[in-house]
XYZ file of C-alpha atoms in Angstrom:
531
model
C -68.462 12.417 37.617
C -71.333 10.179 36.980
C -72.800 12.924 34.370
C -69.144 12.337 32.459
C -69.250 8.439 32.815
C -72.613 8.777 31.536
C -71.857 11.337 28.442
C -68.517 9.149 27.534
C -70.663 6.016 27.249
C -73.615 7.708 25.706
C -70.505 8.967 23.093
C -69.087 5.647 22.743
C -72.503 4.023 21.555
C -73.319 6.169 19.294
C -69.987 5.823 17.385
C -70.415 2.110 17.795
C -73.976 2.584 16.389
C -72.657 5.317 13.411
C -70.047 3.208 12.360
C -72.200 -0.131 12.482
C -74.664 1.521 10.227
C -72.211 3.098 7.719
C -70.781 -0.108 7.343
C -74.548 -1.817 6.650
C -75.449 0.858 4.219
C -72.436 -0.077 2.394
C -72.690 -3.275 2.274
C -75.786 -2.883 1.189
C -74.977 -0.698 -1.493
C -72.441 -3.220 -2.743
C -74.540 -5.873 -3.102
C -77.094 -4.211 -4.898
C -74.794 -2.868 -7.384
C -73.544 -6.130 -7.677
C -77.229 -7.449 -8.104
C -77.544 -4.845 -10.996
C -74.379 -6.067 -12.361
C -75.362 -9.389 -12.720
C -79.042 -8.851 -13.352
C -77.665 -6.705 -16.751
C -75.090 -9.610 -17.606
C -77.797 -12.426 -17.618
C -79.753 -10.648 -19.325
C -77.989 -10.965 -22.559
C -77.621 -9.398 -25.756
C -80.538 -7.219 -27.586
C -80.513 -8.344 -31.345
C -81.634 -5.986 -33.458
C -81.203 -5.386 -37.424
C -78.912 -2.723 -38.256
C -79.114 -1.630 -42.179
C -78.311 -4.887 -44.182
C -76.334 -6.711 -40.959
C -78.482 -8.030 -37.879
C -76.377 -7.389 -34.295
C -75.901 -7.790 -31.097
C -75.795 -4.917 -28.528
C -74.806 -5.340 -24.730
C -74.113 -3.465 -21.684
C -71.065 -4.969 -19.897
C -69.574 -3.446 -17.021
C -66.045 -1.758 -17.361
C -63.804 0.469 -15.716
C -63.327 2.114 -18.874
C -66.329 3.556 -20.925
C -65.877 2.361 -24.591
C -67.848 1.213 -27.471
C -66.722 -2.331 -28.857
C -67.479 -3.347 -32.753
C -66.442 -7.027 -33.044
C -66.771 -7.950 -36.542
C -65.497 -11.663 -36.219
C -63.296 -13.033 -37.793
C -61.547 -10.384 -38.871
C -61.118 -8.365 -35.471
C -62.615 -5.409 -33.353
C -63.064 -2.029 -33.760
C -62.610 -0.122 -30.223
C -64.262 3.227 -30.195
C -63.268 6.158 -26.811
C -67.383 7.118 -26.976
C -67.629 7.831 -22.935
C -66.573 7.877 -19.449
C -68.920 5.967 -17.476
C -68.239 2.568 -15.725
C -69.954 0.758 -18.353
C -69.212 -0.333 -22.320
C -71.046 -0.989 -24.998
C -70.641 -4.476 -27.080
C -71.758 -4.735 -30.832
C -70.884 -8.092 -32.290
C -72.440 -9.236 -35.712
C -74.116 -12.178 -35.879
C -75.539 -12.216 -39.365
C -75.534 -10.340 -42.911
C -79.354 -10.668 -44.875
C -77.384 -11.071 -48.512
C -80.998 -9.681 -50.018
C -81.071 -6.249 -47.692
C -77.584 -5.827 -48.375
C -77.898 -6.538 -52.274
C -81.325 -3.925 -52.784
C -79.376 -1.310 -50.855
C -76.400 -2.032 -53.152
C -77.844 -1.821 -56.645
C -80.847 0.531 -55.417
C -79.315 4.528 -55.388
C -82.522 5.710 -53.526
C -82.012 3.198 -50.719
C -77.851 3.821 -50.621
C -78.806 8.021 -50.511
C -81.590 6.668 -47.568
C -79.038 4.250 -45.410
C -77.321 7.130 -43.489
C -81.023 7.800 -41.777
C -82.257 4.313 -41.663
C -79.172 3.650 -39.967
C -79.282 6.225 -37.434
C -83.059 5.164 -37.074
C -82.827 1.609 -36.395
C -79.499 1.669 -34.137
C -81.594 4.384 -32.201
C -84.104 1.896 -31.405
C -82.001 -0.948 -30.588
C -79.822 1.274 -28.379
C -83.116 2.205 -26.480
C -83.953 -1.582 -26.382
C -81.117 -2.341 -24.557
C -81.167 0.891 -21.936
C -84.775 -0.404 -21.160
C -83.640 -4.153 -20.788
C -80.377 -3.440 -18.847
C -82.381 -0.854 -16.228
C -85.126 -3.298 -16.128
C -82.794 -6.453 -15.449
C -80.346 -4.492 -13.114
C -83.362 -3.643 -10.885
C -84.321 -6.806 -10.854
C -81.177 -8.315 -10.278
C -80.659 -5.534 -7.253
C -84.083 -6.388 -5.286
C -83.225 -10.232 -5.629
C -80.099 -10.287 -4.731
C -80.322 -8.106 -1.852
C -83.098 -9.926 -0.409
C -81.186 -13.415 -0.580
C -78.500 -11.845 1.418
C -80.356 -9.428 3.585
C -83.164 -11.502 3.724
C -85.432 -8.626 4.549
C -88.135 -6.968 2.247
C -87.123 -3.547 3.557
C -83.553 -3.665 3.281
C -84.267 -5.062 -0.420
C -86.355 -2.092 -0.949
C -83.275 0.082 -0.293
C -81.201 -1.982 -2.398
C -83.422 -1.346 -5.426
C -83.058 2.380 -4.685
C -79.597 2.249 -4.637
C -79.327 0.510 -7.975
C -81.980 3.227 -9.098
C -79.599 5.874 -7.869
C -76.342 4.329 -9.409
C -77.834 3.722 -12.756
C -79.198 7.148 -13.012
C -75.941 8.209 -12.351
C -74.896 6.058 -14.959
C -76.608 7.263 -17.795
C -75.971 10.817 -17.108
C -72.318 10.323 -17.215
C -72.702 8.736 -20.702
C -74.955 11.249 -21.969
C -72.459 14.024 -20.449
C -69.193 12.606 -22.173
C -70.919 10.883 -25.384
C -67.893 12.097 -27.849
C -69.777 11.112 -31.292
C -66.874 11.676 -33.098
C -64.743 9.616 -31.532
C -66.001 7.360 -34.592
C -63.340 8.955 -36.566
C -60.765 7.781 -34.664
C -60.851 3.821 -34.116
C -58.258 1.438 -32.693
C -58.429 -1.795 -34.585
C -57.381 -5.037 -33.718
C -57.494 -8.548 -35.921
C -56.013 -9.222 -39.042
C -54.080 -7.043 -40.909
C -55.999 -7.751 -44.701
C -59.412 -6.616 -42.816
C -58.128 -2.890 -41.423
C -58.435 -0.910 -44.663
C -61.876 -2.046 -45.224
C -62.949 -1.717 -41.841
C -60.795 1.495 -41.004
C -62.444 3.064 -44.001
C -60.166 5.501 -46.651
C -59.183 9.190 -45.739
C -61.398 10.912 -47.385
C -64.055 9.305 -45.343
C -61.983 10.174 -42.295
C -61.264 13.908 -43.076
C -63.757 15.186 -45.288
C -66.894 13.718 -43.281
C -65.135 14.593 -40.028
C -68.192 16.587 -38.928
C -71.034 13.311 -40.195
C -71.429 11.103 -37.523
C -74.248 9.240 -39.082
C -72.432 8.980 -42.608
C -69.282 7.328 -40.817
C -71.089 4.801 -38.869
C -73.037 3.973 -42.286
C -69.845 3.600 -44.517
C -68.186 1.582 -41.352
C -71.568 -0.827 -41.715
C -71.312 -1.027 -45.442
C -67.893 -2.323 -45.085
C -68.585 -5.075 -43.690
C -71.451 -5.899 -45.343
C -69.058 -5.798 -48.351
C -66.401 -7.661 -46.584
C -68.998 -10.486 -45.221
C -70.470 -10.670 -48.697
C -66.958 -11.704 -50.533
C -65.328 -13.134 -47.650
C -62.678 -15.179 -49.590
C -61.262 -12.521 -50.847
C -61.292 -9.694 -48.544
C -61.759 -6.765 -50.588
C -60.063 -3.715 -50.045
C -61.463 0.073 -51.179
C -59.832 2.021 -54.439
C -57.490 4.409 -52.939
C -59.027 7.791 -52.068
C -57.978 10.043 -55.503
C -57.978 13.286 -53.272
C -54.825 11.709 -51.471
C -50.830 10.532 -51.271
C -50.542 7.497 -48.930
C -47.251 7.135 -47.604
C -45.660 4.791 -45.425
C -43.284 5.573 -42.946
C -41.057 2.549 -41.868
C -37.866 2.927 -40.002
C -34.879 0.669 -37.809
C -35.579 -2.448 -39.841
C -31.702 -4.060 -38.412
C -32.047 -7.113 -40.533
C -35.455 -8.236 -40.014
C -36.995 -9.990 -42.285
C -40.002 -9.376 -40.819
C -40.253 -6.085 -41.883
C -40.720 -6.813 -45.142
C -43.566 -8.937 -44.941
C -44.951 -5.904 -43.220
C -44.185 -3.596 -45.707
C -45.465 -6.012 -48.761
C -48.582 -6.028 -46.693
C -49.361 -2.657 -45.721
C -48.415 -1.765 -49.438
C -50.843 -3.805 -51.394
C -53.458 -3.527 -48.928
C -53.445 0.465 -47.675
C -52.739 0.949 -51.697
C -49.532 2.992 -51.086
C -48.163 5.613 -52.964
C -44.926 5.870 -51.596
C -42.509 4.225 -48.598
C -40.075 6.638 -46.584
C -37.537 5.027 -44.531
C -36.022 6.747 -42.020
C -32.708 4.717 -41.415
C -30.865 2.031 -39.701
C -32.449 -0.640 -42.307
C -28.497 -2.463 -41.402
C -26.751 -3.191 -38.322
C -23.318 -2.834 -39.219
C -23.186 -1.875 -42.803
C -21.045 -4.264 -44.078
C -21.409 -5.874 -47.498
C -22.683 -8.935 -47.126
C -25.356 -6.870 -45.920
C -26.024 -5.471 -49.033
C -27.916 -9.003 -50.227
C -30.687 -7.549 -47.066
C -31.520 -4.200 -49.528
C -32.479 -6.265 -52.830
C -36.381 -6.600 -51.269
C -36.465 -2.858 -52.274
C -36.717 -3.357 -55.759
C -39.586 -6.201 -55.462
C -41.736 -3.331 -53.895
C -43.177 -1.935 -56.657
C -43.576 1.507 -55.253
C -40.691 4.480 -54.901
C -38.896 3.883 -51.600
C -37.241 6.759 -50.046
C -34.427 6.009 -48.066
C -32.517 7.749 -45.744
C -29.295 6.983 -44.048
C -29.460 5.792 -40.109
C -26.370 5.469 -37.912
C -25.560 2.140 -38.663
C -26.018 2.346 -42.402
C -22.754 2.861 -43.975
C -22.121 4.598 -47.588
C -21.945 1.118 -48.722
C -25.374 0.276 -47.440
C -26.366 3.660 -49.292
C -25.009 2.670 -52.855
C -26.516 -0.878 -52.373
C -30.223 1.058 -52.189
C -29.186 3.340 -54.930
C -29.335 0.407 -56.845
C -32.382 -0.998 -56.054
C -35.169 -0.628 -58.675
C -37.841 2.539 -57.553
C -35.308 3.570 -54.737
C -34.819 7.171 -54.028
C -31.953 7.794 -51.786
C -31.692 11.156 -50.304
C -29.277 12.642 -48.546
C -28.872 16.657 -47.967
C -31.028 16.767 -51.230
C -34.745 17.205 -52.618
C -36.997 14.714 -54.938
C -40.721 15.483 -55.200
C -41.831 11.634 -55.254
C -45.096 10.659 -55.799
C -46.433 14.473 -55.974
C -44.860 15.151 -52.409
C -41.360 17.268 -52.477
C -39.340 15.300 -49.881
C -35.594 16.343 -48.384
C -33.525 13.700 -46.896
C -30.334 14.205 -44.904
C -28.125 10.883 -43.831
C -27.662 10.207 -39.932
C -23.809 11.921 -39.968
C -22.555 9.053 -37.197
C -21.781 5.261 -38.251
C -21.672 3.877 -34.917
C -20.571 0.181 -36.215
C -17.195 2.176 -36.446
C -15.418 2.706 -33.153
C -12.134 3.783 -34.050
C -13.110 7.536 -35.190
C -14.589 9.555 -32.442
C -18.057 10.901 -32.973
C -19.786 13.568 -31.234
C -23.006 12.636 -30.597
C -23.949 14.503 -27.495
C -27.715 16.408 -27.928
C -26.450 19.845 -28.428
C -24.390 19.066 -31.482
C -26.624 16.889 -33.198
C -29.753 20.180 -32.738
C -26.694 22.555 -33.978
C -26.150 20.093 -36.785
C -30.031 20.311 -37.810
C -30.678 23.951 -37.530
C -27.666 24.760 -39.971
C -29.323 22.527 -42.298
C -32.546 23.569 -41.549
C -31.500 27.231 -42.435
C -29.472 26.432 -45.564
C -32.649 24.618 -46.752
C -35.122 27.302 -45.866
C -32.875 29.608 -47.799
C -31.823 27.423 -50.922
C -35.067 24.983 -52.195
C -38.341 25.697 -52.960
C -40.589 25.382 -50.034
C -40.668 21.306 -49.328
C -43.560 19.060 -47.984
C -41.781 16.634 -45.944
C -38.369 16.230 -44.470
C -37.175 12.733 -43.220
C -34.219 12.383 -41.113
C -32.930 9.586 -38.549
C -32.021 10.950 -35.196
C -35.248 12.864 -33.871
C -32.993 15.674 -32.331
C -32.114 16.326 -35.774
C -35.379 16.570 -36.766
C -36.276 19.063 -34.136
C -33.983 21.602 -35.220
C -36.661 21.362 -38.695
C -39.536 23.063 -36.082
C -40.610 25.995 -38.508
C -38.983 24.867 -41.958
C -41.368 22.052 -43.104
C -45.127 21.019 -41.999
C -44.087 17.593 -41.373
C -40.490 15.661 -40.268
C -40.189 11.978 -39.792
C -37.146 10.492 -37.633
C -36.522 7.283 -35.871
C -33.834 5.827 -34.110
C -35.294 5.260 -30.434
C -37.294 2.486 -31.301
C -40.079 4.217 -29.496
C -42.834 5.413 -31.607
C -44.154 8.844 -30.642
C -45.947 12.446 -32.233
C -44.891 15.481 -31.487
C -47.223 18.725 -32.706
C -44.032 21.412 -32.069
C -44.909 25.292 -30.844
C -43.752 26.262 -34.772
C -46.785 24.103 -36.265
C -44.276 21.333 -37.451
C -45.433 18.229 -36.734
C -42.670 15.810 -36.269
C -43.601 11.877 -35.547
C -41.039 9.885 -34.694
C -41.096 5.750 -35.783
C -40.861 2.539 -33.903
C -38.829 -0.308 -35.120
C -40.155 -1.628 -38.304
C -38.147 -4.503 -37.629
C -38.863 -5.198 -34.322
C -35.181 -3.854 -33.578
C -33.662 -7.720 -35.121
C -31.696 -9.639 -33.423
C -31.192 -7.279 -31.145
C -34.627 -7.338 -29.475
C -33.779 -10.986 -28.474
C -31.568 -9.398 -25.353
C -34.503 -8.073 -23.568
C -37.237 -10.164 -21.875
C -40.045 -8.557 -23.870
C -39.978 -8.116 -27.791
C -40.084 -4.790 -29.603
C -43.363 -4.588 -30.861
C -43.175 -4.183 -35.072
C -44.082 -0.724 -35.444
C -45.050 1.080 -38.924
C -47.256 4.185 -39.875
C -49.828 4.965 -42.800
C -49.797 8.901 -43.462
C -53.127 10.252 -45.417
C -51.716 13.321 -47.553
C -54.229 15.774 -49.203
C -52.840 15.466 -52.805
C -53.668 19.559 -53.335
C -52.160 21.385 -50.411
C -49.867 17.990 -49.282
C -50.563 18.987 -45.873
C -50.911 15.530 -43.199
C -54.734 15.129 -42.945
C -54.719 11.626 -40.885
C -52.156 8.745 -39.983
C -52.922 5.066 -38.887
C -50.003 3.834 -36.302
C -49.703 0.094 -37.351
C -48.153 -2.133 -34.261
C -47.404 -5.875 -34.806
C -45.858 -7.791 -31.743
C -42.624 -8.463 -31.660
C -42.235 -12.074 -33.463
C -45.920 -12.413 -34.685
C -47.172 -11.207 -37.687
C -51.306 -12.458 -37.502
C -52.828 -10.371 -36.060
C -52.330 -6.608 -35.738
C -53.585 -3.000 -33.572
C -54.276 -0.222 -36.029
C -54.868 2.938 -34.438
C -56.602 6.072 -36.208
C -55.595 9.702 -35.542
C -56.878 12.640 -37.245
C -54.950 15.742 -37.964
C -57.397 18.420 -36.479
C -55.969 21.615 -38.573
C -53.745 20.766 -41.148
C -54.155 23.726 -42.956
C -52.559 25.710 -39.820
C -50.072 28.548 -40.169
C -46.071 26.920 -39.855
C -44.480 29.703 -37.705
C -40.037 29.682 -38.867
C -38.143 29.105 -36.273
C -34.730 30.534 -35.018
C -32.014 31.006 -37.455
C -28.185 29.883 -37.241
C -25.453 31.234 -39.068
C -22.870 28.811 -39.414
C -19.367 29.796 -38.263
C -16.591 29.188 -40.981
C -16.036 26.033 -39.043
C -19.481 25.178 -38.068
C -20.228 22.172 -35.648
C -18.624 19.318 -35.701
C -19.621 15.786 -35.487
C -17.207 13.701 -37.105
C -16.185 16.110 -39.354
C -16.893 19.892 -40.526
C -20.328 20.944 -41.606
C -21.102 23.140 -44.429
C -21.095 26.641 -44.336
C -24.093 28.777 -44.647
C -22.874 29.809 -48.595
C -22.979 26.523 -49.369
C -25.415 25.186 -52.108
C -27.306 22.171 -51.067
C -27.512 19.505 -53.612
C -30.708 17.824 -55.700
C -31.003 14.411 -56.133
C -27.856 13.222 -58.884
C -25.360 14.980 -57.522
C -22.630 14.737 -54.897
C -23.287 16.002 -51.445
C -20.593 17.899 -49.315
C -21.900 15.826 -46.515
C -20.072 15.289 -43.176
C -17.163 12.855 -43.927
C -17.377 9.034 -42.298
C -14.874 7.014 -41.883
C -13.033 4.337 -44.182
C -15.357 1.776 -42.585
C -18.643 3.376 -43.989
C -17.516 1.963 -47.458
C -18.380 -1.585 -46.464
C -14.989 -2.927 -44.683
C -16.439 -1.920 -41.103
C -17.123 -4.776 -38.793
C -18.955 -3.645 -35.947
């Protein structure tokens, strides 16, 4: 008995004595990454000349590993380099006018910047690793031995910091991702994201030069700090078609400050809506459309749900519109088909059906009837994105809307299909919810010989502000890849129905100028329908 008191007590103490010392070796380990922490913070910023622009770099920690460009005052560039519990802070603090001028006019020193670059940001990214170890250390013995207040338990505070920076740095150098340069998120004001963003051909064609990226991304600003008044925005790229894809204005003026914008500033070849630029379709409406023809560029336009045939004949009349529906233009060097959304919601006295299955039965007849009838196309633009799935196999590329929800879709055929926010910020509709629907837009980068997609910026405003703006980068990683068809349908004689009958497989489709047998709307569509 005594031997078992004396083995449960023995027990008991040592747990006591386990668990007290777990606990001290992690407090102790909390302070002294918390030492390190601040120890890197106060240590501030390494300044170091980069090229013609003299920086800041600094080590801040994060739960997310990132590299952060802030080129005040005209935003940030945000850059996925790593996953590691710390990011990396460039901010400009000055341009030397005379560097940046030699390596201007001088060819020699513009063929020599890529290396210099990559030379000089080397050193000042070693700078910094030195101070921030050195500093975290330091900031790891101190701290632990104000709290601990004893020279040995500081001692394993500095080792701890030791150990958790290590592990620090090899988790950066393990999941560096240098071209994650390619592929920035912007943020700041919309007249500074072309120049900063850089052109596609800088994008696609250098995908594989880190170095030559990060120098064009530094001459831009250089550029853009030199003539700061004016902001000054690159040629467009030669080698290719910039469209943008806008979609579910409803009203909002908004939208076309956004589109004037994004126009003069991306240099835009061509504007593809995708529907619903109404919210009832009724004529006095039609006064909304006459900003088309103010544009200055072609805008394709196809018909949304609550776009009537009215709405459609005010756009036909709009200077550079090109209305499309179950027909093919090629527009700006791109051959584009357009089919009209067949519902008009605004009009509830004719039953629709609108259910998924018969909108996808809908698209593959049409998808088949154009596979078999037109030359091959480059883009197809529809409104309801079920539609435009039943496209998977016919075209490289479909754009949709309708869900207000911006999202991109790569589909098993090869057909990319990306569907748009609301340009508009969904109007006055977006006043019933507590938050706004963030402004949405996209900037497609086509190569102007095959016209496949090579890149696309997704352009996001929020919801009633228009200053500043997040620009997001995405690369198309094989746009040259094979489009597999996808399955057939052979229309019945009666085909499905939605409103009305749909066209049989013998039936031509129509070019641009001539009538379409499209599904019949109701009376309301012509402009009388109230909503």
């Amino acid at each position: 008995m005594d031997l078992m008191n004396w083995t449960t007590s023995w027990t008991r103490g040592f747990w006591r004595f386990a668990r007290g010392r777990v606990v001290r070796v992690a407090a102790l380990v909390l302070v002294a990454v918390a030492g390190a922490c601040l120890g890197i913070a106060l240590a501030g910023p390494v300044k170091t000349n980069v090229g013609p622009v003299e920086i800041g770099m600094s080590a801040e920690p994060s739960w997310v590993g990132e590299t952060v460009v802030d080129v005040h005052p005209l935003g940030t560039l945000l850059f996925d380099t790593h996953n590691a519990p710390v990011a990396l802070r460039i901010t400009l603090e000055n341009i030397n006018p005379a560097r940046a001028g030699a390596m201007l006019e001088d060819p020699r020193l513009s063929d020599q910047f890529p290396a210099l670059l990559e030379k000089e940001l080397r050193e000042g990214v070693k700078t910094l690793v030195l101070r921030a170890v050195l500093c975290g250390l330091a900031g790891a013995l101190v701290v632990s031995l104000i709290v601990f207040r004893r020279p040995r338990a500081a001692l394993t505070g500095l080792l701890a910091a030791a150990v958790a920076l290590a592990g620090t740095g090899a988790a950066i150098a393990v999941t560096f991702r240098p071209d994650s340069v390619v592929e920035p998120k912007y943020t700041g004001l919309l007249a500074g994201a072309p120049s900063l963003v850089g052109d596609a051909e800088s994008i696609v064609t250098r995908f594989e030069s880190y170095r030559a990226q990060l120098a064009k991304l530094v001459n831009n600003v250089s550029q853009l700090y030199d003539t700061v008044s004016s902001l000054p925005v690159y040629d467009s790229d030669p080698t290719s078609i910039r469209v943008l894809h806008v979609s579910d204005i409803h009203l909002s003026p908004i939208a076309w400050n956004l589109i004037r914008s994004v126009t003069n500033q991306f240099k835009i070849d061509m504007i593809v809506d995708t529907g619903d630029l109404t919210d009832h379709g009724t004529r006095p409406e039609d006064k909304f459309v006459e900003e088309i023809g103010k544009l200055g560029v072609p805008y394709v336009f196809v018909r949304g749900n609550h776009d009537s045939k009215a709405t459609q004949r005010a756009v036909t009349r709009q200077k550079g519109a090109v209305v499309l529906d179950d027909s093919v233009r090629t527009v700006a060097g791109l051959r584009v088909y357009g089919l009209g959304d067949p519902r008009f919601t605004p009009d509830k006295s004719v039953p629709v059906d609108s259910d998924s299955e018969s909108l996808a039965t809908l698209g593959r007849v049409y998808a088949t009837r154009l596979s078999r009838a037109f030359e091959p196309v480059d883009l197809v633009a529809v409104h309801d994105p079920t539609i435009a799935r039943a496209f998977s196999g016919a075209v490289p590329m479909v754009l949709a809307g309708h869900s207000h929800e911006r999202s991109t879709e790569l589909l098993p055929s090869g057909t990319r299909l990306l569907v748009q926010g609301s340009t508009g910020g969904a109007g006055l509709r977006a006043l019933e919810h507590d938050e706004p629907t963030p402004v949405a837009a996209s900037v497609l980068y086509f190569d102007r010989k095959t016209h496949r997609l090579r890149a696309w910026d997704d352009i996001t405003l929020g919801g009633l502000g228009e200053q500043s703006v997040q620009i997001e980068r995405h690369v198309e990683t094989e746009p040259g890849r094979t489009i597999s068809p996808g399955p057939t349908v052979t229309p019945s004689s009666t085909g499905a129905t939605i409103g009305a009958t749909t066209p049989s497989a013998g039936t031509p489709l129509w070019h641009q100028g001539q009538k379409s047998p499209m599904l019949q709307r109701s009376p309301a569509e012509d402009g009388n329908g109230t909503g």
